[in-house]
């Protein structure tokens, strides 16, 4: 682990240009980065995470101009990028025929997921590397996503060439992934930009047809899985459980996602608290979290963590 100062970012950029893997902070979670134009480097991401090769990666860029070298923007997509980039929004758009991105990054699909992160370390790293960076969350496939550099070291350790430490990631859940069926915008994964904010710009979001080609292949029902059993919408802990609270009335909670009932605070705490409780208990009971705003992404991650494995 290296503190993400200017010297460390320059070294990390040199490693990336050389085809190596670097974990770095984004505003959502830590990413496991590689040069998205280098097939061997991107293959190394899949190997390090033990990620199925059919699950495509997000390509991280500096903004709309750079993304436009790789994908074709519709009017609606451009409006969304203008509203939320840099930030926790990923757009799945048609791949340009002349993009230098390796086919492996999108698992052979005709579309590519692009996002411009807002975290200063992520932005500095993309700029210093001078390449688009493929980066999934920096954790072994199926486990809880990392929101601290230490989480990356615990999960991937020596399988990554450098870990840039930029502290706790401020948003705490992954980016919202939006795709399109013709002109119809689809919610492929709830995340750091709430549905309501997106719908203000492009109108109501549809759910993708399950099993259809536009469904995000990464949306497996069991994901983000701690070792402990999980029980959701719990009002108290039963014998053998620890309680993960939300809100002011969380008597007996071992930890509280947000005592003042703030969903942004709860999202930022979610993965670190799941890890902490997973280390000390066999079963975790979680209090109800409202479905509004960031609550949709929080509940999505909780449901996946609780899904049968
Ligand atoms: O916040 C984030 O999005 C983090 C940080 C590191 O940027 N990254 C992240 O990556 O969460 P990952 O690989 O864990 O999730 C990427 C999601 C998956 O659900 C994947 O299936 C979907 O994006 N995706 C990527 N390319 C796609 C495509 N061409 N079509 C449909 N879904 C795609
Ligand atoms: Mg992930």
JSON list of C-alpha atoms and ligand atoms in Angstrom, two decimals, residues 26 28-31 51 55-58 60 92 109 111-113 115 135-137 174-175 177 188-189 216-219, ligand 1:
[
{"chain": "A", "resi": 26, "resn": "UNK", "atom": "CA", "xyz": [-12.65, 6.12, -6.86]},
{"chain": "A", "resi": 28, "resn": "UNK", "atom": "CA", "xyz": [-17.54, 4.77, -5.12]},
{"chain": "A", "resi": 29, "resn": "UNK", "atom": "CA", "xyz": [-15.25, 1.82, -4.27]},
{"chain": "A", "resi": 30, "resn": "UNK", "atom": "CA", "xyz": [-11.61, 0.89, -4.97]},
{"chain": "A", "resi": 31, "resn": "UNK", "atom": "CA", "xyz": [-11.00, -0.26, -8.56]},
{"chain": "A", "resi": 51, "resn": "UNK", "atom": "CA", "xyz": [-14.04, -13.16, -12.54]},
{"chain": "A", "resi": 55, "resn": "UNK", "atom": "CA", "xyz": [-18.80, -10.29, -17.20]},
{"chain": "A", "resi": 56, "resn": "UNK", "atom": "CA", "xyz": [-17.64, -7.07, -18.93]},
{"chain": "A", "resi": 57, "resn": "UNK", "atom": "CA", "xyz": [-15.66, -4.28, -17.24]},
{"chain": "A", "resi": 58, "resn": "UNK", "atom": "CA", "xyz": [-16.20, -0.52, -16.94]},
{"chain": "A", "resi": 60, "resn": "UNK", "atom": "CA", "xyz": [-12.72, 4.79, -16.85]},
{"chain": "A", "resi": 92, "resn": "UNK", "atom": "CA", "xyz": [-23.47, 1.43, -21.54]},
{"chain": "A", "resi": 109, "resn": "UNK", "atom": "CA", "xyz": [-20.33, -7.30, -26.54]},
{"chain": "A", "resi": 111, "resn": "UNK", "atom": "CA", "xyz": [-21.51, -2.10, -26.19]},
{"chain": "A", "resi": 112, "resn": "UNK", "atom": "CA", "xyz": [-18.98, -0.65, -23.75]},
{"chain": "A", "resi": 113, "resn": "UNK", "atom": "CA", "xyz": [-19.58, 0.66, -20.23]},
{"chain": "A", "resi": 115, "resn": "UNK", "atom": "CA", "xyz": [-17.58, 6.28, -16.67]},
{"chain": "A", "resi": 135, "resn": "UNK", "atom": "CA", "xyz": [-11.44, -1.29, -13.59]},
{"chain": "A", "resi": 136, "resn": "UNK", "atom": "CA", "xyz": [-13.88, -3.56, -11.79]},
{"chain": "A", "resi": 137, "resn": "UNK", "atom": "CA", "xyz": [-14.18, -3.33, -8.03]},
{"chain": "A", "resi": 174, "resn": "UNK", "atom": "CA", "xyz": [-20.72, 1.30, -6.91]},
{"chain": "A", "resi": 175, "resn": "UNK", "atom": "CA", "xyz": [-21.82, 3.53, -9.78]},
{"chain": "A", "resi": 177, "resn": "UNK", "atom": "CA", "xyz": [-25.23, 1.61, -14.55]},
{"chain": "A", "resi": 188, "resn": "UNK", "atom": "CA", "xyz": [-29.01, -1.95, -15.17]},
{"chain": "A", "resi": 189, "resn": "UNK", "atom": "CA", "xyz": [-27.67, -1.45, -11.63]},
{"chain": "A", "resi": 216, "resn": "UNK", "atom": "CA", "xyz": [-25.82, -6.41, -16.98]},
{"chain": "A", "resi": 217, "resn": "UNK", "atom": "CA", "xyz": [-24.14, -9.80, -16.86]},
{"chain": "A", "resi": 218, "resn": "UNK", "atom": "CA", "xyz": [-22.65, -8.83, -13.48]},
{"chain": "A", "resi": 219, "resn": "UNK", "atom": "CA", "xyz": [-26.05, -8.77, -11.83]},
{"chain": "B", "resi": 1, "resn": "LIG", "atom": "O1", "xyz": [-18.37, 2.25, -9.12]},
{"chain": "B", "resi": 1, "resn": "LIG", "atom": "C1", "xyz": [-18.07, 1.41, -9.92]},
{"chain": "B", "resi": 1, "resn": "LIG", "atom": "O2", "xyz": [-18.76, 1.18, -10.95]},
{"chain": "B", "resi": 1, "resn": "LIG", "atom": "C2", "xyz": [-16.80, 0.58, -9.67]},
{"chain": "B", "resi": 1, "resn": "LIG", "atom": "C3", "xyz": [-15.61, 1.54, -9.71]},
{"chain": "B", "resi": 1, "resn": "LIG", "atom": "C4", "xyz": [-14.29, 0.83, -9.59]},
{"chain": "B", "resi": 1, "resn": "LIG", "atom": "O3", "xyz": [-15.66, 2.32, -10.88]},
{"chain": "B", "resi": 1, "resn": "LIG", "atom": "N1", "xyz": [-16.65, -0.46, -10.63]},
{"chain": "B", "resi": 1, "resn": "LIG", "atom": "C5", "xyz": [-17.48, -1.55, -10.65]},
{"chain": "B", "resi": 1, "resn": "LIG", "atom": "O4", "xyz": [-17.15, -2.47, -11.62]},
{"chain": "B", "resi": 1, "resn": "LIG", "atom": "O5", "xyz": [-18.39, -1.70, -9.88]},
{"chain": "B", "resi": 1, "resn": "LIG", "atom": "P1", "xyz": [-17.76, -3.93, -11.66]},
{"chain": "B", "resi": 1, "resn": "LIG", "atom": "O6", "xyz": [-16.96, -4.63, -12.71]},
{"chain": "B", "resi": 1, "resn": "LIG", "atom": "O7", "xyz": [-17.75, -4.53, -10.32]},
{"chain": "B", "resi": 1, "resn": "LIG", "atom": "O8", "xyz": [-19.21, -3.74, -12.20]},
{"chain": "B", "resi": 1, "resn": "LIG", "atom": "C6", "xyz": [-19.45, -3.39, -13.55]},
{"chain": "B", "resi": 1, "resn": "LIG", "atom": "C7", "xyz": [-20.91, -3.57, -13.91]},
{"chain": "B", "resi": 1, "resn": "LIG", "atom": "C8", "xyz": [-21.26, -5.04, -13.94]},
{"chain": "B", "resi": 1, "resn": "LIG", "atom": "O9", "xyz": [-22.58, -5.20, -13.40]},
{"chain": "B", "resi": 1, "resn": "LIG", "atom": "C9", "xyz": [-21.22, -5.35, -15.43]},
{"chain": "B", "resi": 1, "resn": "LIG", "atom": "O10", "xyz": [-22.00, -6.44, -15.79]},
{"chain": "B", "resi": 1, "resn": "LIG", "atom": "C10", "xyz": [-21.75, -4.05, -16.03]},
{"chain": "B", "resi": 1, "resn": "LIG", "atom": "O11", "xyz": [-21.17, -3.04, -15.21]},
{"chain": "B", "resi": 1, "resn": "LIG", "atom": "N2", "xyz": [-21.32, -3.85, -17.42]},
{"chain": "B", "resi": 1, "resn": "LIG", "atom": "C11", "xyz": [-20.08, -3.57, -17.87]},
{"chain": "B", "resi": 1, "resn": "LIG", "atom": "N3", "xyz": [-20.05, -3.52, -19.22]},
{"chain": "B", "resi": 1, "resn": "LIG", "atom": "C12", "xyz": [-21.32, -3.76, -19.64]},
{"chain": "B", "resi": 1, "resn": "LIG", "atom": "C13", "xyz": [-21.94, -3.85, -20.92]},
{"chain": "B", "resi": 1, "resn": "LIG", "atom": "N4", "xyz": [-21.26, -3.67, -22.05]},
{"chain": "B", "resi": 1, "resn": "LIG", "atom": "N5", "xyz": [-23.26, -4.13, -20.98]},
{"chain": "B", "resi": 1, "resn": "LIG", "atom": "C14", "xyz": [-23.98, -4.31, -19.83]},
{"chain": "B", "resi": 1, "resn": "LIG", "atom": "N6", "xyz": [-23.44, -4.23, -18.59]},
{"chain": "B", "resi": 1, "resn": "LIG", "atom": "C15", "xyz": [-22.14, -3.98, -18.49]}
]
